[in-house]
Short mmCIF file of C-alpha atoms in Angstrom, two decimals:
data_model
loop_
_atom_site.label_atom_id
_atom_site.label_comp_id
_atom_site.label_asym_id
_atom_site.label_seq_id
_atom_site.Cartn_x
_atom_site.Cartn_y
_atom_site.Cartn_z
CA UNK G 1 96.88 -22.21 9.80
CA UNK G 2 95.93 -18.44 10.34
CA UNK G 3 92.69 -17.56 11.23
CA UNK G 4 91.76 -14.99 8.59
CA UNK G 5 87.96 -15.64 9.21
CA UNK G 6 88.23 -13.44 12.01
CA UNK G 7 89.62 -10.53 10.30
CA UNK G 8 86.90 -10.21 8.16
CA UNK G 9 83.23 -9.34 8.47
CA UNK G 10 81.88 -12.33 6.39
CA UNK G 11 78.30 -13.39 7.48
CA UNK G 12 76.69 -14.52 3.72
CA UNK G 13 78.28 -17.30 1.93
CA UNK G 14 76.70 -19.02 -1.23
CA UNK G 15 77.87 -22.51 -2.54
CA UNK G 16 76.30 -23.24 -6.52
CA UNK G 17 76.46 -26.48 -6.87
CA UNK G 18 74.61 -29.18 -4.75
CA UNK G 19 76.69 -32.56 -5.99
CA UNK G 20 79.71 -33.95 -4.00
CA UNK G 21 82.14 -30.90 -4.11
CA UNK G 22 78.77 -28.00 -2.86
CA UNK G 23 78.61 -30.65 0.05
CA UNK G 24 82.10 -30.80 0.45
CA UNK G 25 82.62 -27.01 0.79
CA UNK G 26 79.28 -26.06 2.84
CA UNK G 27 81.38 -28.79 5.47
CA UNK G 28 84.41 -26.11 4.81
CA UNK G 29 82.88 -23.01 5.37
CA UNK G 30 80.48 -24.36 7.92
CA UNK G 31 84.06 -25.44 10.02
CA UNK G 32 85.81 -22.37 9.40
CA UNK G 33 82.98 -19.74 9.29
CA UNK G 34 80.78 -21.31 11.89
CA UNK G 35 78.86 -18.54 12.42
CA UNK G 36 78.09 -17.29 8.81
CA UNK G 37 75.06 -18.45 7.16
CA UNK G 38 75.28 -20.41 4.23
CA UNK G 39 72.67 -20.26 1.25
CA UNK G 40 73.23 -23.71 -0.65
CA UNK G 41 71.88 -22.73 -4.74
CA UNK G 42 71.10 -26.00 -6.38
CA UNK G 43 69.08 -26.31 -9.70
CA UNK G 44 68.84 -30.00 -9.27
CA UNK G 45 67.16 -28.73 -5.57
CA UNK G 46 69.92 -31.17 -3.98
CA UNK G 47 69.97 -29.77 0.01
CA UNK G 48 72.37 -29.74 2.77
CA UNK G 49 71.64 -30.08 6.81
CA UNK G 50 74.86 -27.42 7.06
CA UNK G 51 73.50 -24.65 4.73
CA UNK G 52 70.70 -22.36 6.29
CA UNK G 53 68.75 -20.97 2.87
CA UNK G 54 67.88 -23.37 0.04
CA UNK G 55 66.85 -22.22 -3.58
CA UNK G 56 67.09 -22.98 -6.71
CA UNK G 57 69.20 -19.98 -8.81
CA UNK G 58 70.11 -16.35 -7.83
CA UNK G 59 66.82 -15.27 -8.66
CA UNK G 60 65.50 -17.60 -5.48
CA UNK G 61 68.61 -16.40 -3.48
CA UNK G 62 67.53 -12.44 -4.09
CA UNK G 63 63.91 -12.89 -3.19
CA UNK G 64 65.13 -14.11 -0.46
CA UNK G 65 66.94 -11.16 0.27
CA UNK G 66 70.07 -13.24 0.68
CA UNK G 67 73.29 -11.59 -0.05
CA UNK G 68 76.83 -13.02 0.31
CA UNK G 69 80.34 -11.38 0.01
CA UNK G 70 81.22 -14.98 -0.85
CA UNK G 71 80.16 -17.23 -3.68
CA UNK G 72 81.87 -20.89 -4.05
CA UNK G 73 81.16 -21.80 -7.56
CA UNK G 74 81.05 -26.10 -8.12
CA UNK G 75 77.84 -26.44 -10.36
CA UNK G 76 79.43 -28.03 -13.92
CA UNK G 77 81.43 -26.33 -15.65
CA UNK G 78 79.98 -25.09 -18.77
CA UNK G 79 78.17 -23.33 -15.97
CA UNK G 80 80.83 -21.39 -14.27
CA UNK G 81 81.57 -18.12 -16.21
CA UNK G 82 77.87 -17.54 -16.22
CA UNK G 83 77.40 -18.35 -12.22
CA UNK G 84 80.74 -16.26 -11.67
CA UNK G 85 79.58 -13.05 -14.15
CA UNK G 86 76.25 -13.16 -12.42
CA UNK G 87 77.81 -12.75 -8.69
CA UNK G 88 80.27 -10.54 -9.62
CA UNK G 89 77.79 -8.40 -10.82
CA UNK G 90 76.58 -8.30 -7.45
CA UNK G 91 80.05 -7.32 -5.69
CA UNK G 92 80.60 -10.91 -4.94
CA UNK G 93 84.61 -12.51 -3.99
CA UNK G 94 84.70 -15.86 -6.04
CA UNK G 95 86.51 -19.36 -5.14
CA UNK G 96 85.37 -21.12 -8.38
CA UNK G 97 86.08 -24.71 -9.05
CA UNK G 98 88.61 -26.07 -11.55
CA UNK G 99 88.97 -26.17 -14.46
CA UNK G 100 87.87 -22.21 -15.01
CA UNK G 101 85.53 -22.83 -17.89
CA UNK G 102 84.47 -24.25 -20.65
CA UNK G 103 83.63 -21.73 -22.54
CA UNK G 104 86.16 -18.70 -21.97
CA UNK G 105 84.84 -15.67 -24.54
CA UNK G 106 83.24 -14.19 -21.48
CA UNK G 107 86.56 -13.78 -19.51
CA UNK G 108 87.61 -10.07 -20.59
CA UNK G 109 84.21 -9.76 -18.98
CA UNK G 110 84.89 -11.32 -16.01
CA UNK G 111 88.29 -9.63 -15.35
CA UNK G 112 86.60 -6.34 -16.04
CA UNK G 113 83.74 -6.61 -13.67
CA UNK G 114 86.16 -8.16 -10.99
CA UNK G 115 88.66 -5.01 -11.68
CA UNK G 116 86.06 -2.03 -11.39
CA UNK G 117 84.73 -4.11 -7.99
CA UNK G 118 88.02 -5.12 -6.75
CA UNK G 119 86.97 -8.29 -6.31
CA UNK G 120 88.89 -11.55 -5.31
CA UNK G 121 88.54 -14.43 -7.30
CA UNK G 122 90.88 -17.57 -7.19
CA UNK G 123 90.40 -20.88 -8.72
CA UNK G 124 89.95 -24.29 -6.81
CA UNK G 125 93.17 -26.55 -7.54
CA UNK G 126 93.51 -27.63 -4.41
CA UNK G 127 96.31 -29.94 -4.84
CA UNK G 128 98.52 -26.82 -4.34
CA UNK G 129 97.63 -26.96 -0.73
CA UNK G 130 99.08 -30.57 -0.14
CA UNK G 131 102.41 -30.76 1.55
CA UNK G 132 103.94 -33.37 -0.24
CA UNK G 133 103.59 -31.58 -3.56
CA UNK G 134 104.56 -28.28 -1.52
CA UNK G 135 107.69 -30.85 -0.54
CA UNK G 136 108.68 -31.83 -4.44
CA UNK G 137 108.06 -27.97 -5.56
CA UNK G 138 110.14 -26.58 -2.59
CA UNK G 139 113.27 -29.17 -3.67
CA UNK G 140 113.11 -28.50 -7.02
CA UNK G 141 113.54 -24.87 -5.83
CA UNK G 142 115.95 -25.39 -4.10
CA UNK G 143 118.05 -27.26 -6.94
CA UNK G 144 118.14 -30.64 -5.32
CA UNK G 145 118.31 -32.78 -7.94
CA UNK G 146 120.86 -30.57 -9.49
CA UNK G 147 120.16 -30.00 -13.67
CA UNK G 148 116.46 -31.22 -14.62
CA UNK G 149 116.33 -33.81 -17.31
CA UNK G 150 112.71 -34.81 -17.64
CA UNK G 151 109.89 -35.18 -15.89
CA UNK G 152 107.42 -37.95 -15.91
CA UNK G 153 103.12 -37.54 -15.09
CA UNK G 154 101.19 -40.55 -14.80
CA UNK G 155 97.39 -40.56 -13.08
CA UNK G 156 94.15 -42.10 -13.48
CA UNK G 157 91.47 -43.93 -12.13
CA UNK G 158 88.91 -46.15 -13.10
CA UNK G 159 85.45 -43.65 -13.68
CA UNK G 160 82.95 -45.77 -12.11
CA UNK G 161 85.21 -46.06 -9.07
CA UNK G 162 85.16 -42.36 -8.72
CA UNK G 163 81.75 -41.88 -6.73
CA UNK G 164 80.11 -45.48 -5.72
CA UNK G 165 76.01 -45.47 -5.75
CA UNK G 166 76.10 -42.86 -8.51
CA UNK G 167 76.27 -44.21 -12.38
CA UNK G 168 79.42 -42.91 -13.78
CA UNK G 169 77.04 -42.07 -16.36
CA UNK G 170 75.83 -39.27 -14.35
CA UNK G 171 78.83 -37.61 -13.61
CA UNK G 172 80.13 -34.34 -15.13
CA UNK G 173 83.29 -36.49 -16.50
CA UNK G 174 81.34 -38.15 -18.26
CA UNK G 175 79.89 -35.20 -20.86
CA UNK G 176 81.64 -33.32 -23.28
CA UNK G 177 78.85 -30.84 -22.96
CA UNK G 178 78.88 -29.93 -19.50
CA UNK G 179 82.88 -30.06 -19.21
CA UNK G 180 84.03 -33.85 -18.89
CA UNK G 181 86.90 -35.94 -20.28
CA UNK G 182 90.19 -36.21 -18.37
CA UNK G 183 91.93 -33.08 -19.71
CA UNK G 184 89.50 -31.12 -17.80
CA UNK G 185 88.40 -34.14 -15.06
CA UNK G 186 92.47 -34.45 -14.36
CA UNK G 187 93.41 -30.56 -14.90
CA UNK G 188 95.08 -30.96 -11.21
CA UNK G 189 98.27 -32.35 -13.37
CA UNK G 190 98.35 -29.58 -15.39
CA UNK G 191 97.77 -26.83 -12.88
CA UNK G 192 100.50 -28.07 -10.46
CA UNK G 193 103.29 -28.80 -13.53
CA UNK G 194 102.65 -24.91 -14.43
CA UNK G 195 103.09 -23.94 -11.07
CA UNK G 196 105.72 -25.85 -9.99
CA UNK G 197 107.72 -25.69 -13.50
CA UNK G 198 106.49 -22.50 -15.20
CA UNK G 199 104.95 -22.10 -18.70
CA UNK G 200 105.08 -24.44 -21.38
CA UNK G 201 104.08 -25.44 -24.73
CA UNK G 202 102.71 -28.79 -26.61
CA UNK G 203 105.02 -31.06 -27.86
CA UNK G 204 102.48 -33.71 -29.38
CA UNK G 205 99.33 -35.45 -28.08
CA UNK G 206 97.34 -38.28 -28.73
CA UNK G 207 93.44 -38.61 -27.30
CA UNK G 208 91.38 -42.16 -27.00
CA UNK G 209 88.15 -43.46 -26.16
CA UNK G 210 89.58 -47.08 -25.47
CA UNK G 211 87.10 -47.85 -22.50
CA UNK G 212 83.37 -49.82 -23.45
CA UNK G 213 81.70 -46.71 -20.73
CA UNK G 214 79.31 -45.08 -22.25
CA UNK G 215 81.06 -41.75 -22.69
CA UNK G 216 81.04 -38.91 -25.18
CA UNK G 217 84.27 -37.89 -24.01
CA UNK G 218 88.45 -38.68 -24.29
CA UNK G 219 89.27 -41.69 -21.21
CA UNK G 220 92.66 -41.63 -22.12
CA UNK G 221 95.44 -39.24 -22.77
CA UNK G 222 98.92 -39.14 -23.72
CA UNK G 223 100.84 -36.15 -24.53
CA UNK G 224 104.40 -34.32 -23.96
CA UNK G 225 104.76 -30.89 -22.77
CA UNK G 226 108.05 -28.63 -22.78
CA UNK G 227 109.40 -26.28 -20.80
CA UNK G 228 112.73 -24.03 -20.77
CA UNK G 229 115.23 -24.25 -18.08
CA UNK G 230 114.76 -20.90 -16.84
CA UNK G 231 118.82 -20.76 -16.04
CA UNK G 232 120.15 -22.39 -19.36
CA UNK G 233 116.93 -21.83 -21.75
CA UNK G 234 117.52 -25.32 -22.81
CA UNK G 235 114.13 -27.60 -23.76
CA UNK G 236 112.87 -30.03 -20.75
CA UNK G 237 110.27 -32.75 -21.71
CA UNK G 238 107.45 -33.73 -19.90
CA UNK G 239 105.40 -37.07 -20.23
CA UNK G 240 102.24 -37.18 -18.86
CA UNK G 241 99.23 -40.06 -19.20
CA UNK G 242 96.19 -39.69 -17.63
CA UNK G 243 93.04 -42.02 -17.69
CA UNK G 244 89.66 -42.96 -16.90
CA UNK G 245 90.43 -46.77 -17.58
CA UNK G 246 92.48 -48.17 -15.38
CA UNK G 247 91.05 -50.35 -12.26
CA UNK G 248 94.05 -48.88 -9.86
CA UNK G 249 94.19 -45.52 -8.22
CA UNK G 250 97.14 -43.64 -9.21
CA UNK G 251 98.90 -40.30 -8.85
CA UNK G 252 102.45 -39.82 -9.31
CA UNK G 253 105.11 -37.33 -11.03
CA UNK G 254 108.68 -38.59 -11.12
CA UNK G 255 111.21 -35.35 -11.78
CA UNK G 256 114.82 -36.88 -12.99
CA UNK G 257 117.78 -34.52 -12.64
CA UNK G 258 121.63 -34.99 -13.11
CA UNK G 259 121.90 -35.30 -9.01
CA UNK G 260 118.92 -37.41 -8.36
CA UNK G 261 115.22 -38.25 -8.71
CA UNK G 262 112.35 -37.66 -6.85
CA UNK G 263 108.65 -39.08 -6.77
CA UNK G 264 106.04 -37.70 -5.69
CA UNK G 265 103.30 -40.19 -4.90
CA UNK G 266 99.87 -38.56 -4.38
CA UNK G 267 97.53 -41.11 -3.47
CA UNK G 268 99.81 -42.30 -0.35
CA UNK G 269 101.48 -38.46 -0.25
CA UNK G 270 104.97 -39.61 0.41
CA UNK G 271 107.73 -38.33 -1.62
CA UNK G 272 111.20 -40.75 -2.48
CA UNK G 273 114.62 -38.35 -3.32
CA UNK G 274 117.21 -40.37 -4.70
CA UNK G 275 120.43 -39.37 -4.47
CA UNK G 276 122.77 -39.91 -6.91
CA UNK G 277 126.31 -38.78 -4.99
CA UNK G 278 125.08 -41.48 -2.00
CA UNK G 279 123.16 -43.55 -4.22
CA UNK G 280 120.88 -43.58 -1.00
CA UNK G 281 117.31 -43.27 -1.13
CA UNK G 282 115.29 -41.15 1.18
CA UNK G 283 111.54 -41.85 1.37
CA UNK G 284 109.67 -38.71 3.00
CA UNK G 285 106.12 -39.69 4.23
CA UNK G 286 104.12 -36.30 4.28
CA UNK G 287 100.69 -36.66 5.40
CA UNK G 288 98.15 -34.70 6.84
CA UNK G 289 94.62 -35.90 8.31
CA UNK G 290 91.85 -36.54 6.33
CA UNK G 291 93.91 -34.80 3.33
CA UNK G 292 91.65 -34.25 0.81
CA UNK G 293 88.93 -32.34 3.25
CA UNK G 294 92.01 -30.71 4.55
CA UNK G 295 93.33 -29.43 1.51
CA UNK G 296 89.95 -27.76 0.59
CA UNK G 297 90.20 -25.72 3.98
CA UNK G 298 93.96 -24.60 3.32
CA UNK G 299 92.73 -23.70 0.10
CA UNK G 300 89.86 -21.47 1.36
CA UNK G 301 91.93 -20.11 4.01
CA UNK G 302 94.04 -18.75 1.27
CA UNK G 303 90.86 -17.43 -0.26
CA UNK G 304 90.11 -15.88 2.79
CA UNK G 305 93.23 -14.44 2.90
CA UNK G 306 93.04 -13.06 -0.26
CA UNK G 307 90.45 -11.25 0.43
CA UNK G 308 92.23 -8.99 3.31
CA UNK G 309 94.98 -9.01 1.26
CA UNK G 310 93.60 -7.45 -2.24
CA UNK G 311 95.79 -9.94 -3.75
CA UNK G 312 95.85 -13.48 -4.97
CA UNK G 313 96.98 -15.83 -2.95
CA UNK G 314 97.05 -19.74 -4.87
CA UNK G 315 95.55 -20.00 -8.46
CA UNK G 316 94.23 -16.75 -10.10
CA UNK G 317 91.49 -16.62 -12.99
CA UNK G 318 94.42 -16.14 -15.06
CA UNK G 319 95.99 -18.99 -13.96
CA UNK G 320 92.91 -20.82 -14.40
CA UNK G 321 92.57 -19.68 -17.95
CA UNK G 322 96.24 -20.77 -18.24
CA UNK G 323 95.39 -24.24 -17.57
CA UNK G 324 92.16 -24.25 -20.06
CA UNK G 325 94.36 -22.70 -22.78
CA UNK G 326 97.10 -25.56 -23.17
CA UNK G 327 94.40 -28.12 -22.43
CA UNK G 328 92.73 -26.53 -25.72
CA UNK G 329 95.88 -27.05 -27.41
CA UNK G 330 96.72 -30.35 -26.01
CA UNK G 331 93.08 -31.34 -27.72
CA UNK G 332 93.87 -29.47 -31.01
CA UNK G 333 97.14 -30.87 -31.62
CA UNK G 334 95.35 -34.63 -31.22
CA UNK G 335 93.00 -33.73 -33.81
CA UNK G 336 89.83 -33.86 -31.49
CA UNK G 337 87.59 -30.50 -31.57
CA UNK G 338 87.67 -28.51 -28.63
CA UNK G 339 84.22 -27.33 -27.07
CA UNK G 340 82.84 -24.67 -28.50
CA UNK G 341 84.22 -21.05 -27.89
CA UNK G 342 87.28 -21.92 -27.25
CA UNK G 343 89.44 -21.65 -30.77
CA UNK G 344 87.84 -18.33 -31.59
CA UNK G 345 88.70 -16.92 -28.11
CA UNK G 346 92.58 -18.19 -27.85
CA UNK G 347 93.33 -17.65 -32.03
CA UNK G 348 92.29 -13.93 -31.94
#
């Protein structure tokens, strides 16, 4: 992994967002910045022993006559197009979380104020940086399992599971308000099955509350995507569940073609190719240490990268806003009401 730290004069980073991921990230850039300083903005006034300026909002983080080139935005995300329009404002690059937003009629904005600053901004799926995903996404490329057929998504985890000594209750998943439910929790599955597959379109969808949690927000999922064979135009289906219910942790996405299948298994990151000539199987264990942490630094070395670039590198904002899009329609064509701002914004 390229060093693009050094070939950049980075020395102010701010993290919004003091929960699990803020924590997560100061780790990141304290690792690959080391020398930076690191101003941790929490309105909870969580800290961190890695981050060198503590306050409360922007306001704080001024007085303090603290200003980044980078922000990291992780606070919830109703919060993020307000956190990312306020430090753009400022001339600020942006890595913000996923999903994008929850409310997207200040996007225009955003893309505006990031165009007249040429500013970087990427959003955090960081599943693209796993190499077993890389793996599937490189044979499908490559035409491996000859003509696609359909492709199967299945994930989910139990919620209280998720983060143990915290009440589920507590958690951002949790509230519709503040951006929960697993359309938006789980927005990994759609983020990777756009970039791996292309656009696509919703077939049909069906939301649930079938848990007893005490949640305001879908825990279960079940809808069917399409996308065109970009050789043949012809319709290819794709199945995906995800859920908050289930007392197992699982992650896969099974691709069938005319030549073979493969798996993709996320939680052990090994991927299985069957081939149909042979009628062999070939199990590929891809793993890399500590993978979630070391996704996230992939992820902002791209960022970094980015930045010396001028260009994206990963997810773009208008990837990002991809991904909220057909999770809007996913929700509309199941009859539940999307949060608010989003059917005026993607009808006009």
């Amino acid at each position: 992994m390229k060093n693009y730290a050094s070939e950049l004069l980075i020395d102010k980073v701010v993290i919004v967002g003091g929960g699990s991921l803020g924590q997560l990230h100061c780790a990141v850039v304290r690792e690959i910045l080391p020398s930076a300083e690191i101003c941790l903005a929490s309105s909870s006034g969580r800290t961190s022993p890695l981050a060198d300026v503590h306050v409360h909002n922007f306001e704080e983080m001024l007085e303090a006559q603290f200003y980044p080139q980078i922000g990291i935005i992780c606070s919830s995300t109703d919060r993020h197009m307000d956190d990312a329009i306020a430090l753009a404002k400022m001339g600020v690059h942006l890595l913000i979380e996923k999903p994008l937003c929850l409310d997207a009629t200040r996007f225009e904005e955003l893309v505006k104020i990031r165009d007249e600053k040429k500013l970087t901004m990427c959003v955090g799926y960081n599943l693209r940086y796993v190499p077993s995903i890389r793996a599937l996404k490189e044979m499908i490329q490559h035409r491996e399992l000859g003509r696609l057929l359909h492709v199967k998504v299945d994930v989910g985890q139990y919620l209280p599971d998720w983060s143990p000594g915290v009440s589920y209750k507590e958690s951002i998943a949790a509230s519709a308000h503040r951006g929960g439910g697993v359309l938006m929790e789980l927005s990994h599955e759609i983020d990777y099955l756009q970039w791996i597959f292309g656009p696509m379109i919703v077939k049909h969808s069906s939301l649930y509350h079938k848990s007893d949690m005490d949640i305001d927000v879908e825990d279960l999922a079940i809808f069917e995507l399409v996308f065109f064979d970009p050789r043949r135009g012809t319709p290819i289906p794709i199945s995906v569940t995800m859920d908050f219910c289930r007392r197992s942790c699982h992650r896969t996405c099974t691709v069938f073609g005319d030549k073979g299948t493969a798996e993709w298994d996320g939680v052990n990151q090994v991927l299985h190719h069957y081939i149909a000539e042979s009628r062999t199987s070939q199990m590929k264990v891809i793993q890399m240490d500590g993978v979630r942490n070391e996704s996230y630094k992939r992820q902002f070395a791209a960022f970094l990268k980015s930045i010396r670039m001028g260009q994206t590198v990963g997810c773009s904002i208008e990837d990002g806003l991809s991904t909220v899009k057909l999770i809007n329609t996913i929700r509309s064509a199941s009859g539940f009401e999307p949060p608010n701002g989003l059917i005026d914004y993607f009808d006009s």
